[in-house]
mmCIF file of C-alpha atoms in Angstrom:
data_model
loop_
_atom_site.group_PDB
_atom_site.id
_atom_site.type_symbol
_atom_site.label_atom_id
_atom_site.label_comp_id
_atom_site.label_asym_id
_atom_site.label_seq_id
_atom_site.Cartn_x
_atom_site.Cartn_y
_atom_site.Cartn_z
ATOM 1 C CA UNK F 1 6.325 -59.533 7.284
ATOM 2 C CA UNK F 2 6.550 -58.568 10.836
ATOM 3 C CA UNK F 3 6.885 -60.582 13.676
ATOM 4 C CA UNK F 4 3.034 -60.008 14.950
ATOM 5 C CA UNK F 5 1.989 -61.027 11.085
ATOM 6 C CA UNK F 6 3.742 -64.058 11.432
ATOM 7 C CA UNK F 7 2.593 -64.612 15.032
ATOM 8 C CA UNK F 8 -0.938 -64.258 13.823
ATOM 9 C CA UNK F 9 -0.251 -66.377 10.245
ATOM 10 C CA UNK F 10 0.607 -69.378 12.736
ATOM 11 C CA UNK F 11 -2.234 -68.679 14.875
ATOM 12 C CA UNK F 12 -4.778 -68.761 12.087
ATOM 13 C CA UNK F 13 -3.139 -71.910 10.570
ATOM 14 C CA UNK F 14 -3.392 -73.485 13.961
ATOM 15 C CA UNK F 15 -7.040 -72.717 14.365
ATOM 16 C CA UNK F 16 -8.600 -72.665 10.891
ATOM 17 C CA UNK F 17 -6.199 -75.874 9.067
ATOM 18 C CA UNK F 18 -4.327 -77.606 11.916
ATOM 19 C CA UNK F 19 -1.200 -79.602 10.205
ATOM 20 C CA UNK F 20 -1.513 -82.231 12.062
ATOM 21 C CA UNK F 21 -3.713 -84.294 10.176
ATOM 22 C CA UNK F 22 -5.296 -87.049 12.527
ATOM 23 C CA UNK F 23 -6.180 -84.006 14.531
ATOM 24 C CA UNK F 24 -7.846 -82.342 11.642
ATOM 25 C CA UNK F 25 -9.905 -85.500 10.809
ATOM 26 C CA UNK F 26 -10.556 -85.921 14.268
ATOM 27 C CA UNK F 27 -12.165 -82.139 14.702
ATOM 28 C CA UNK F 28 -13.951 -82.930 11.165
ATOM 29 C CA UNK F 29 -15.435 -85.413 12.626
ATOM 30 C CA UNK F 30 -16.746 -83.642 15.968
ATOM 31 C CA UNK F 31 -18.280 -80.569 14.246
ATOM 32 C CA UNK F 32 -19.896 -82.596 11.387
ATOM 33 C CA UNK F 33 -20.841 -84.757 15.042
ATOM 34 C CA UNK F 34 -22.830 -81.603 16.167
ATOM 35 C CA UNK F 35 -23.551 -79.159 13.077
ATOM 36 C CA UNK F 36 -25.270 -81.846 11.179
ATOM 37 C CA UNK F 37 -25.627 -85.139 13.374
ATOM 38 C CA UNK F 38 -27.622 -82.938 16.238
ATOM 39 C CA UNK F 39 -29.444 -80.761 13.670
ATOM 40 C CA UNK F 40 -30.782 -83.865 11.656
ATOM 41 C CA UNK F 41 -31.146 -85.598 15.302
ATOM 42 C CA UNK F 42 -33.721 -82.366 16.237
ATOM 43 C CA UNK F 43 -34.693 -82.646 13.137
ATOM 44 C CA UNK F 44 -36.734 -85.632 13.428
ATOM 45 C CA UNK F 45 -38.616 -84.049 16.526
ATOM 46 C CA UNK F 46 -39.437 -81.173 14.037
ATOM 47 C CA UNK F 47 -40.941 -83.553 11.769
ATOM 48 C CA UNK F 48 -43.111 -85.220 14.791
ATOM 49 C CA UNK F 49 -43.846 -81.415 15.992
ATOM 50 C CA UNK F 50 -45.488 -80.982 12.768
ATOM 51 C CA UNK F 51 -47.851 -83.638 12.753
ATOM 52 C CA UNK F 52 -48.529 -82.892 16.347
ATOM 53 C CA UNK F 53 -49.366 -79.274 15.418
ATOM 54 C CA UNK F 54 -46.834 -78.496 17.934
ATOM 55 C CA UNK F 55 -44.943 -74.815 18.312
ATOM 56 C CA UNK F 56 -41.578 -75.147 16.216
ATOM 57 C CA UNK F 57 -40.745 -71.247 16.990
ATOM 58 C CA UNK F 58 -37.888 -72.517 19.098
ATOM 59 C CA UNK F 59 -36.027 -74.859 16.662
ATOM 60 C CA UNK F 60 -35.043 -72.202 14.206
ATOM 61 C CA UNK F 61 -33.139 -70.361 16.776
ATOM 62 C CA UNK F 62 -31.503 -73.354 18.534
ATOM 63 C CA UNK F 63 -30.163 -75.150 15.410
ATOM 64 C CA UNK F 64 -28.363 -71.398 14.472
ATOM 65 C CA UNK F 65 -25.985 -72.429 17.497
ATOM 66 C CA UNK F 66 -25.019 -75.982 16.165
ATOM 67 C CA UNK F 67 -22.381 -75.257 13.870
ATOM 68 C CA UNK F 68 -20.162 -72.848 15.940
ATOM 69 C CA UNK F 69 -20.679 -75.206 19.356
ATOM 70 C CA UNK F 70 -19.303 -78.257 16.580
ATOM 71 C CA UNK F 71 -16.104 -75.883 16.167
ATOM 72 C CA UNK F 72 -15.468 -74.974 19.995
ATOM 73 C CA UNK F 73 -16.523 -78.392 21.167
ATOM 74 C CA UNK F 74 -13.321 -80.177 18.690
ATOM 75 C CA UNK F 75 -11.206 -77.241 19.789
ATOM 76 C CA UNK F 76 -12.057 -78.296 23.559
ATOM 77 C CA UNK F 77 -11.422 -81.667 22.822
ATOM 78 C CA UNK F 78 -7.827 -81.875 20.791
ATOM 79 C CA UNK F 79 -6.548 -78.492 22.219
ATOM 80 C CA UNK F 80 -7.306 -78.675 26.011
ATOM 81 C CA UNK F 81 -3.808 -77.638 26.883
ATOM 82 C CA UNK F 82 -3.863 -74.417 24.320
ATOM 83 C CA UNK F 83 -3.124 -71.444 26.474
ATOM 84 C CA UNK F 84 -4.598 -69.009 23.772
ATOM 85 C CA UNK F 85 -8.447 -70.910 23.368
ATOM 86 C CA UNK F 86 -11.161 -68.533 24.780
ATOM 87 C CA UNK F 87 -12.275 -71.514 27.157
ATOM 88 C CA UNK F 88 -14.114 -68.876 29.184
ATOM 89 C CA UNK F 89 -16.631 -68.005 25.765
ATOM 90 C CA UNK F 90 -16.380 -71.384 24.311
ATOM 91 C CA UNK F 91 -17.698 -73.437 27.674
ATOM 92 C CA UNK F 92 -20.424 -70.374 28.446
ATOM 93 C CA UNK F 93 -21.928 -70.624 23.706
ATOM 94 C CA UNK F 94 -21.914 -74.400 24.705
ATOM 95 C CA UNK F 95 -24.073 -73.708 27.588
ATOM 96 C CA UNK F 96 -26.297 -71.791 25.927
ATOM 97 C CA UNK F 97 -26.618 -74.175 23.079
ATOM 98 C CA UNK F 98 -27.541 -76.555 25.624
ATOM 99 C CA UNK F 99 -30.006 -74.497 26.947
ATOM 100 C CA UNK F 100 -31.552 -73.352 23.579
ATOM 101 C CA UNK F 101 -31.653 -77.082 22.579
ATOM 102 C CA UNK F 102 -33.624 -78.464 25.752
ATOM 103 C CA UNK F 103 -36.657 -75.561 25.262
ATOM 104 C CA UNK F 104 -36.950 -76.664 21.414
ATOM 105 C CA UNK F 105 -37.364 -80.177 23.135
ATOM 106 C CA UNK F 106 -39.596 -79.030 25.587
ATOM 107 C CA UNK F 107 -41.862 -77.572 22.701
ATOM 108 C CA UNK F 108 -42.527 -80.905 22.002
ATOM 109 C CA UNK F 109 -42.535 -83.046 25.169
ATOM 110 C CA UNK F 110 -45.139 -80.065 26.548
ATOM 111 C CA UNK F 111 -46.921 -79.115 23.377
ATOM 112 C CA UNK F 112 -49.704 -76.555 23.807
ATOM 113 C CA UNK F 113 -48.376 -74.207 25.995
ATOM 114 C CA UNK F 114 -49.339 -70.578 26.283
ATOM 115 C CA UNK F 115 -49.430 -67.431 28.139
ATOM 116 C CA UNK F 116 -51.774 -65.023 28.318
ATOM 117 C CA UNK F 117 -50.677 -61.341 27.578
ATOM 118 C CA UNK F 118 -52.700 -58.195 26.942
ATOM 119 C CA UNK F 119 -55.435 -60.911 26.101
ATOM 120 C CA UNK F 120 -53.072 -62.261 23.534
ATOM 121 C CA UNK F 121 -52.065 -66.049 23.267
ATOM 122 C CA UNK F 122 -48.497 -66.685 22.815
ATOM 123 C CA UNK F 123 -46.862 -69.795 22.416
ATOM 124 C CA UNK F 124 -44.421 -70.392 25.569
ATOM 125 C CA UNK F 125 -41.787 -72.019 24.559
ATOM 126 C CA UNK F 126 -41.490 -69.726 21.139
ATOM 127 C CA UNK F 127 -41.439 -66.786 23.783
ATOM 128 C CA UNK F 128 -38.807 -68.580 26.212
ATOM 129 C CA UNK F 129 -36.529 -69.319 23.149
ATOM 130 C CA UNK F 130 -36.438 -65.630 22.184
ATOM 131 C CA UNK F 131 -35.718 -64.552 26.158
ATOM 132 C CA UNK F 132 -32.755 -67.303 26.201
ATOM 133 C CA UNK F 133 -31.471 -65.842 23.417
ATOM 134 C CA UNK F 134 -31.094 -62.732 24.909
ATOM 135 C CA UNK F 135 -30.047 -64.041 27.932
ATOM 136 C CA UNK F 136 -26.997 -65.776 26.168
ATOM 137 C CA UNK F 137 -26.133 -63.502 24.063
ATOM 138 C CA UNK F 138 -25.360 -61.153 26.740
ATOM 139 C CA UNK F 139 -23.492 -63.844 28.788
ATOM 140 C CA UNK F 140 -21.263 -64.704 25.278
ATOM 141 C CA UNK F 141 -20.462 -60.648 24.880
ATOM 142 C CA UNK F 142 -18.867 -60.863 28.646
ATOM 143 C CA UNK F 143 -17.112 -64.091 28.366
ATOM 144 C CA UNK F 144 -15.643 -62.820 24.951
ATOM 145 C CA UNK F 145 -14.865 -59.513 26.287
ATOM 146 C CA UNK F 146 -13.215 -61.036 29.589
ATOM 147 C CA UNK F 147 -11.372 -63.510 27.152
ATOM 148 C CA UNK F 148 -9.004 -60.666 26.235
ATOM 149 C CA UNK F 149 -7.430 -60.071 22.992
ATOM 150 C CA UNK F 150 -4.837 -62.358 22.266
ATOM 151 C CA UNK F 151 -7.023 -64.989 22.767
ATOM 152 C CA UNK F 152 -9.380 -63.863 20.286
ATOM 153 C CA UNK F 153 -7.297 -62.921 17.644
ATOM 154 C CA UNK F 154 -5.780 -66.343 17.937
ATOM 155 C CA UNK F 155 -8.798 -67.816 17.228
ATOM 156 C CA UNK F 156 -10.347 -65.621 14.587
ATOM 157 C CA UNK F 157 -13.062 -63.549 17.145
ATOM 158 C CA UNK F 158 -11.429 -60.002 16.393
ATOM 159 C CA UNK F 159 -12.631 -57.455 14.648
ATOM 160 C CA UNK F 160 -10.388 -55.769 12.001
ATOM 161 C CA UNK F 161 -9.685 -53.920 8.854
ATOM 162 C CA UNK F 162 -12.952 -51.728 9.918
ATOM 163 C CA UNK F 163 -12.705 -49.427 6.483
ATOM 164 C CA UNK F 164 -13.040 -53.211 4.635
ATOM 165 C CA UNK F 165 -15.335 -54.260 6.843
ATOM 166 C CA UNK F 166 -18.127 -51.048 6.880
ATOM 167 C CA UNK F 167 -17.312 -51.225 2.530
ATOM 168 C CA UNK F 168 -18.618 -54.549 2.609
ATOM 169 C CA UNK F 169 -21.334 -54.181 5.248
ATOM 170 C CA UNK F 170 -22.827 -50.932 2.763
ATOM 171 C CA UNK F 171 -21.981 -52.878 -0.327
ATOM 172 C CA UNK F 172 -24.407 -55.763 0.739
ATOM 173 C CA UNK F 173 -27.354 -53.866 2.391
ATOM 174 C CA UNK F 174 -27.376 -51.559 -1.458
ATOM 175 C CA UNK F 175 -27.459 -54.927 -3.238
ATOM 176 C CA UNK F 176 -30.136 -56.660 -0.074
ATOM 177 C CA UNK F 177 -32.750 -53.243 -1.042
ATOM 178 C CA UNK F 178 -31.795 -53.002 -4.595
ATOM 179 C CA UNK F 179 -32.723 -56.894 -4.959
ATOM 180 C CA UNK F 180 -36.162 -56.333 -3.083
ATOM 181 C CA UNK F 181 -36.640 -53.089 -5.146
ATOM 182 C CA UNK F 182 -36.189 -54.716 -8.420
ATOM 183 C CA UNK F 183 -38.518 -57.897 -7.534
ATOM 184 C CA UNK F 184 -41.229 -55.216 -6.661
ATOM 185 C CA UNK F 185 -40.681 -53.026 -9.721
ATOM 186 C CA UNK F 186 -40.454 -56.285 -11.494
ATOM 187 C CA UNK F 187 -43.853 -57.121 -10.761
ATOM 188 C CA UNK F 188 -45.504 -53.949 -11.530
ATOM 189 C CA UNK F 189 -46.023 -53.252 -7.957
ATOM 190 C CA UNK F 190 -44.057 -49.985 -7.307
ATOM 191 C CA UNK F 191 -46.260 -48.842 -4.773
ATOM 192 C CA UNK F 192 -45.386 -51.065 -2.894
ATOM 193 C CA UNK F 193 -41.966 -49.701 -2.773
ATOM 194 C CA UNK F 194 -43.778 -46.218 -1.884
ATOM 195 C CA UNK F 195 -45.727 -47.163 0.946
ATOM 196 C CA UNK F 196 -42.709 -49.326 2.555
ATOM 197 C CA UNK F 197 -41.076 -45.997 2.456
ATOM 198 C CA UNK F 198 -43.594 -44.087 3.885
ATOM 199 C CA UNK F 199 -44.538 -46.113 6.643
ATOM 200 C CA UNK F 200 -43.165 -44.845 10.128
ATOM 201 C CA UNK F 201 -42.874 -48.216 11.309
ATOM 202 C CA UNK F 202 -40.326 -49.137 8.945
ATOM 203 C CA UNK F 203 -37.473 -46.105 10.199
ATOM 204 C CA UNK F 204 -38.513 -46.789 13.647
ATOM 205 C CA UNK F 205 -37.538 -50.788 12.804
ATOM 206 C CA UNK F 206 -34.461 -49.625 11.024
ATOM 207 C CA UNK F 207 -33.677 -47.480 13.758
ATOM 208 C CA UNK F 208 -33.701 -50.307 16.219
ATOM 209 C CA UNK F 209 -31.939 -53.214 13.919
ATOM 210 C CA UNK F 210 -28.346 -52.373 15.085
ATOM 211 C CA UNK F 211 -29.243 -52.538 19.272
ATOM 212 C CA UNK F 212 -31.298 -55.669 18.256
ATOM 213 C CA UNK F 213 -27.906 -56.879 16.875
ATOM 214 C CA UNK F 214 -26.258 -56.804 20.088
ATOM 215 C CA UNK F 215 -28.736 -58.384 22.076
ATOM 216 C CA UNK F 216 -29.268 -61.115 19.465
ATOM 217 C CA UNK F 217 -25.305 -61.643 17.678
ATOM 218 C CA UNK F 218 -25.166 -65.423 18.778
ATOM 219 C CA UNK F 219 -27.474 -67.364 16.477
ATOM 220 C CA UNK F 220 -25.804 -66.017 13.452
ATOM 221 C CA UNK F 221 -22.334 -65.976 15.101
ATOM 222 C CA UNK F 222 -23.710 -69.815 16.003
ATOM 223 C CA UNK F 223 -23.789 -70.300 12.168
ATOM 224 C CA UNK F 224 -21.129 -67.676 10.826
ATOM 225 C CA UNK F 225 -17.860 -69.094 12.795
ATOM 226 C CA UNK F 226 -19.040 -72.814 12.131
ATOM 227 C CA UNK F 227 -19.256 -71.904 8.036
ATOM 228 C CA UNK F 228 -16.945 -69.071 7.068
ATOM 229 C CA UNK F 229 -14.243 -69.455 10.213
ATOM 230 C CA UNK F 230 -13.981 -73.526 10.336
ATOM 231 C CA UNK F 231 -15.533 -75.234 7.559
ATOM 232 C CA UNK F 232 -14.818 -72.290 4.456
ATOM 233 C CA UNK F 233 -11.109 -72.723 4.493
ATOM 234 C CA UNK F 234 -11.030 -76.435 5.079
ATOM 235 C CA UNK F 235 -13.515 -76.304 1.585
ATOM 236 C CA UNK F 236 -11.227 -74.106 -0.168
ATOM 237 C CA UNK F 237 -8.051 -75.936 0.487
ATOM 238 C CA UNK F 238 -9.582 -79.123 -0.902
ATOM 239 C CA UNK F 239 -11.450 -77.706 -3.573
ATOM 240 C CA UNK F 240 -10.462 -74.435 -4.448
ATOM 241 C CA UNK F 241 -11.149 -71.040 -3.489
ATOM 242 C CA UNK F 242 -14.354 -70.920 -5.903
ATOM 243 C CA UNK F 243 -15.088 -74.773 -5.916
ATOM 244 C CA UNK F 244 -15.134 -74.751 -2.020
ATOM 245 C CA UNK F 245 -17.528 -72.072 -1.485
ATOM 246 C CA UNK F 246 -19.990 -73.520 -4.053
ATOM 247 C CA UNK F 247 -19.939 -76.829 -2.275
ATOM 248 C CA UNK F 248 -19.984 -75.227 1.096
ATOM 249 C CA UNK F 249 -23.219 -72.972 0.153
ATOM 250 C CA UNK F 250 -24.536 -76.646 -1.092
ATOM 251 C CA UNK F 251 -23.788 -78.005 2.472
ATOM 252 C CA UNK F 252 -25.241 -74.976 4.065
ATOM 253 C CA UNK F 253 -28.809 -75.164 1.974
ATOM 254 C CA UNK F 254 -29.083 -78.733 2.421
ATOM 255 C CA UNK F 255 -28.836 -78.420 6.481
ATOM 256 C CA UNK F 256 -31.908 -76.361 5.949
ATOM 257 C CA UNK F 257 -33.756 -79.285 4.961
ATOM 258 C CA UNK F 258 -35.951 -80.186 7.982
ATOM 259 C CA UNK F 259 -36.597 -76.641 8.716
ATOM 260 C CA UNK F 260 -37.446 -76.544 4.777
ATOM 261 C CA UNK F 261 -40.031 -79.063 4.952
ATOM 262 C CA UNK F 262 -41.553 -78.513 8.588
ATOM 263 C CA UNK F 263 -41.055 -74.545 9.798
ATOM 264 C CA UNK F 264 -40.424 -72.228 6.647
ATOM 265 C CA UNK F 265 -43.292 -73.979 4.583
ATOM 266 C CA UNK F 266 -45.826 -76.875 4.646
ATOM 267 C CA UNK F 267 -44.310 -80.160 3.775
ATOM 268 C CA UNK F 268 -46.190 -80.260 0.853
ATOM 269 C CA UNK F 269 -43.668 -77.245 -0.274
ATOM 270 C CA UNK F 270 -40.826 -78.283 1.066
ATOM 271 C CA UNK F 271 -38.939 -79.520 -1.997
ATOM 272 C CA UNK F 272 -39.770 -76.118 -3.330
ATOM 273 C CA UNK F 273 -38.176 -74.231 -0.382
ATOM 274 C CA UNK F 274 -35.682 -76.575 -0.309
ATOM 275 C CA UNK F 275 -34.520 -75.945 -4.167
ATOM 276 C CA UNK F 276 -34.788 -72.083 -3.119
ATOM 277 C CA UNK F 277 -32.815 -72.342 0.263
ATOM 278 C CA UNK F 278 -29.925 -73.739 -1.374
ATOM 279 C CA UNK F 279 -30.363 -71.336 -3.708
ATOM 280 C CA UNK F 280 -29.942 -68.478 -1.641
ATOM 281 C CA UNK F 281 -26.865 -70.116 0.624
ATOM 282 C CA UNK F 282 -25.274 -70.633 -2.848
ATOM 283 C CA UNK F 283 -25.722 -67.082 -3.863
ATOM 284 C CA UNK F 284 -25.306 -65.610 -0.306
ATOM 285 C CA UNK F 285 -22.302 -67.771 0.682
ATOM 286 C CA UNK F 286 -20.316 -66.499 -1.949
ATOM 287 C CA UNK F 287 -20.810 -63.177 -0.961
ATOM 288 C CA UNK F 288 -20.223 -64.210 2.699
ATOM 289 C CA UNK F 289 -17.370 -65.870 1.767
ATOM 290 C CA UNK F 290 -15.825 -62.505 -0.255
ATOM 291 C CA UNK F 291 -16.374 -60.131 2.838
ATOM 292 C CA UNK F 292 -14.467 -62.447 5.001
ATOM 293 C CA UNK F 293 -11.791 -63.620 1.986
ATOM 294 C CA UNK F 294 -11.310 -59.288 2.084
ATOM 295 C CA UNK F 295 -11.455 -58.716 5.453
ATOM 296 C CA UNK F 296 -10.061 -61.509 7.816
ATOM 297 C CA UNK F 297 -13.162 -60.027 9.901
ATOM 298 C CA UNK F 298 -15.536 -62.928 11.220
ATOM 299 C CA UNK F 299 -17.941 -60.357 12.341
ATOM 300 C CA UNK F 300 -18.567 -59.064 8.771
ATOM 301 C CA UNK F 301 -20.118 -62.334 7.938
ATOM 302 C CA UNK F 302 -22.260 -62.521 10.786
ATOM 303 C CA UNK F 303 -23.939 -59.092 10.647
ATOM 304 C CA UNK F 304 -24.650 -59.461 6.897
ATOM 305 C CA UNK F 305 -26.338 -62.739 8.402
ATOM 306 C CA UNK F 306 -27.921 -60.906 11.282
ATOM 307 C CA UNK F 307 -29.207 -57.900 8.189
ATOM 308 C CA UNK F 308 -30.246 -60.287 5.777
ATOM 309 C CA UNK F 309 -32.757 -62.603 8.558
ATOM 310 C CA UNK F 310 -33.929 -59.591 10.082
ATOM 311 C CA UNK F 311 -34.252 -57.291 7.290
ATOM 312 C CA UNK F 312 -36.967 -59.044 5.226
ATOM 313 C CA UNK F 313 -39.360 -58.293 7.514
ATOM 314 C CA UNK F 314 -38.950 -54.552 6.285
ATOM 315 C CA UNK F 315 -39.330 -55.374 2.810
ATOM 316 C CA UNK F 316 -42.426 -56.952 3.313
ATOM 317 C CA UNK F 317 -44.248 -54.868 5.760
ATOM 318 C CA UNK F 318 -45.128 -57.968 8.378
ATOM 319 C CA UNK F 319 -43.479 -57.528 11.591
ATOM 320 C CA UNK F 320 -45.450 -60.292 13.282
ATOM 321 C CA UNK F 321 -43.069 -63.120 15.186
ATOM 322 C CA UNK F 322 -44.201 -66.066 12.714
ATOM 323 C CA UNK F 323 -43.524 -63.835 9.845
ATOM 324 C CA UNK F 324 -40.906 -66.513 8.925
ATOM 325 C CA UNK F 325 -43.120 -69.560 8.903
ATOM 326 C CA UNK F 326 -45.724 -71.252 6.476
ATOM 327 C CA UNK F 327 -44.293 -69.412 3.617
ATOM 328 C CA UNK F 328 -45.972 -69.365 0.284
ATOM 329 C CA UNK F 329 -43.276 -70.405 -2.291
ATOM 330 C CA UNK F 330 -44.260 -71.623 -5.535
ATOM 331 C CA UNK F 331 -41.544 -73.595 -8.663
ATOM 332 C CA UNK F 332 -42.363 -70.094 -10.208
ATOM 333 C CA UNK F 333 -40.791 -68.803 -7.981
ATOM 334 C CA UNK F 334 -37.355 -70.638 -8.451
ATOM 335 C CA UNK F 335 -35.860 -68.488 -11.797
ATOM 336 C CA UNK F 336 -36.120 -65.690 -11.066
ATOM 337 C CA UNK F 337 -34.521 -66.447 -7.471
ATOM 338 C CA UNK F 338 -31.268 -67.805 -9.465
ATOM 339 C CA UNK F 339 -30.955 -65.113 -11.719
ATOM 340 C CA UNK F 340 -31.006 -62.350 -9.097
ATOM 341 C CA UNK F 341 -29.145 -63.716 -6.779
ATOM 342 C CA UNK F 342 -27.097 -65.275 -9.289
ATOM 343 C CA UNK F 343 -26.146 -61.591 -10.949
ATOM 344 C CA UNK F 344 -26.240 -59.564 -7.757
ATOM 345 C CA UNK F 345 -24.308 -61.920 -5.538
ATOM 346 C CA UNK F 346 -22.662 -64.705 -7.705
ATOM 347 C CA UNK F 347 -20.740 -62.215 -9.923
ATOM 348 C CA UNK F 348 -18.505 -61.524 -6.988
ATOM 349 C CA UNK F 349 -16.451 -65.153 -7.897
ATOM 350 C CA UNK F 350 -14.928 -62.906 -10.101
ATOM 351 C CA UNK F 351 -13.246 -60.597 -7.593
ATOM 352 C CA UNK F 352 -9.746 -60.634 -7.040
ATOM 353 C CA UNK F 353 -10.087 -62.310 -3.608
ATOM 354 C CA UNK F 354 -10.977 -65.586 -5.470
ATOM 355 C CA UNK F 355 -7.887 -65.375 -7.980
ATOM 356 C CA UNK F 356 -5.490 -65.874 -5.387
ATOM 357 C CA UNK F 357 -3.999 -69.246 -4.315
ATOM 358 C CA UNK F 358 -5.233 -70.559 -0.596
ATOM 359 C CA UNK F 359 -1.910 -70.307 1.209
ATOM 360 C CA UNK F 360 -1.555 -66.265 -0.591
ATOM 361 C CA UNK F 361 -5.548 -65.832 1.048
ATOM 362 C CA UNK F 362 -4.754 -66.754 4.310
ATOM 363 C CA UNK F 363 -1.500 -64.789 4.673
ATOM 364 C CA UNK F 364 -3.424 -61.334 2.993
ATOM 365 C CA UNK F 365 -6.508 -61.996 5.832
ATOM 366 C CA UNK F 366 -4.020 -60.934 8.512
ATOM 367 C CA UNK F 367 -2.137 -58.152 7.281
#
């Protein structure tokens, strides 16, 4: 092992599973704090938006920032003096989580809001979310960039292994189409299939999906570095590589649960969508959790996040802004969720990258 491998095992120890243990507890405590007390805390205004009839649009894409802002706001706190924190990027994703959370609470302190476009109606603060966004994301890709690379590597915001990474990034979009394909097919509806195909509007949308990735990278970045870079090793060294992820795709459905019952579907449904959301962070986490077990690559994770939100809209031919909300789910529904998912994502806890002890993982997700 050379003497950058080692510099970068100690690094990744440092950031990921700090030895010191009151320290550990103490960032524990600050990112469960802010990825679940300030998502159940906005949660409660997304239950009173809903009986209000209020515009929610603005929720989704603020609480996608919680979990990450958790991470760098514990860093902040217990390693103020660490020379190799991106303090530049961490203070600027804070500030945009900020600002992301204060227009999903002006949705509801100014309900009703609109603007008037082309002779359209659009909800304001679902519109202002979306610009914000933007806005941030942009600022987060110079702060990171400015940040340098030592600092990132040290705390897990490089990109590497590329051939590992691009293999993974194919290996889940042929299993994302093949899934949506064989649901279609299932259901005797193979035209379906056709006419997605056919349509112009779904190449141009293709086309368009990676720019729309680096205009929009934060959200699932919000999400990706809280889950897979903090919380997934912490999980596996307590439970086990396997037992970890299962718990942490548990953890990651459950903090659905508001959005569950008040955005995705009617409350009436929500059990239903909740059942199916941990489903899917079950099924998808393990996957997630392979790509960056293989790669050591954060950003693998959050593009198969960033494909897997913004690809469905292909697959179902709606490319409407709300295509997201008031979802029809049904129990029906539930089975045949679990045994897709469960055969085209689950299957990969067999794969090497789970057979290996934790310390062995972490060492092999720097070389």
């Amino acid at each position: 092992m050379n003497q950058e491998t080692k510099m970068n095992e100690n690094e990744y120890e440092s950031s990921a599973l700090p030895a010191d243990i009151p320290t550990q507890r103490k960032q524990l405590l600050l990112f469960l704090l802010i990825a679940y007390g300030v998502t159940y805390a906005m949660g409660l205004l997304t239950w009173y938006g809903n009986t209000i009839s209020a515009d929610l649009g603005a929720f989704p894409n603020a609480q996608m920032f919680y979990p990450a802002a958790g991470v760098m706001l514990a860093y902040l706190v217990t390693r103020r003096k660490d020379s190799l924190m991106p303090k530049c990027f961490y203070i600027c994703f804070l500030f945009v989580t900020v600002v992301m959370l204060l227009c999903a609470v002006c949705a509801i302190a100014m309900p009703g809001q609109t603007l008037d476009l082309n002779g359209l109606s659009i909800p304001l603060w679902s519109m202002l979310s979306q610009y914000l966004l933007i806005g941030g994301t942009i600022l987060c890709w110079i702060t990171l960039l400015i940040s340098g690379k030592n600092r990132r590597a040290a705390y897990g915001l490089r990109w590497q292994k590329g051939k590992a990474s691009l293999i993974c990034i194919l290996v889940f979009l042929a299993l994302y189409f093949g899934r949506a394909v064989l649901a279609y097919l299932a259901d005797g509806q193979s035209d379906v299939v056709l006419a997605i195909v056919q349509d112009p509007a779904t190449w141009v949308y293709l086309l368009v999906t990676p720019l729309n990735f680096f205009m929009a990278f934060a959200p699932f970045f919000g999400e990706e570095y809280g889950w897979r870079y903090y919380l997934q090793p912490i999980m596996q060294k307590r439970f086990g590589l396997r037992g970890g992820v299962l718990l942490l795709g548990v953890a990651w459905g459950i903090w659905h649960v508001f959005l569950d019952f008040f955005f995705y579907t009617t409350p009436d449904r929500g059990l239903i969508m909740t059942i199916s959301q941990i489903i899917t962070c079950v099924t998808l986490g393990i996957f997630f959790a392979w790509a960056y077990m293989k790669t050591g690559n954060i950003w693998v994770p959050v593009i198969l996040h960033f494909l897997n939100n913004n690809l469905g809209p292909v697959m179902v031919s709606d490319y409407s802004a709300d295509v997201l909300q008031n979802q029809q789910v049904t129990w029906g529904m539930i089975p045949a969720a679990l045994l897709i998912n469960g055969i085209l994502f689950g299957l990969f806890l067999l794969a090497k990258e789970f057979r290996k002890s934790p310390c062995l993982m972490q060492e092999s997700m720097l070389k």
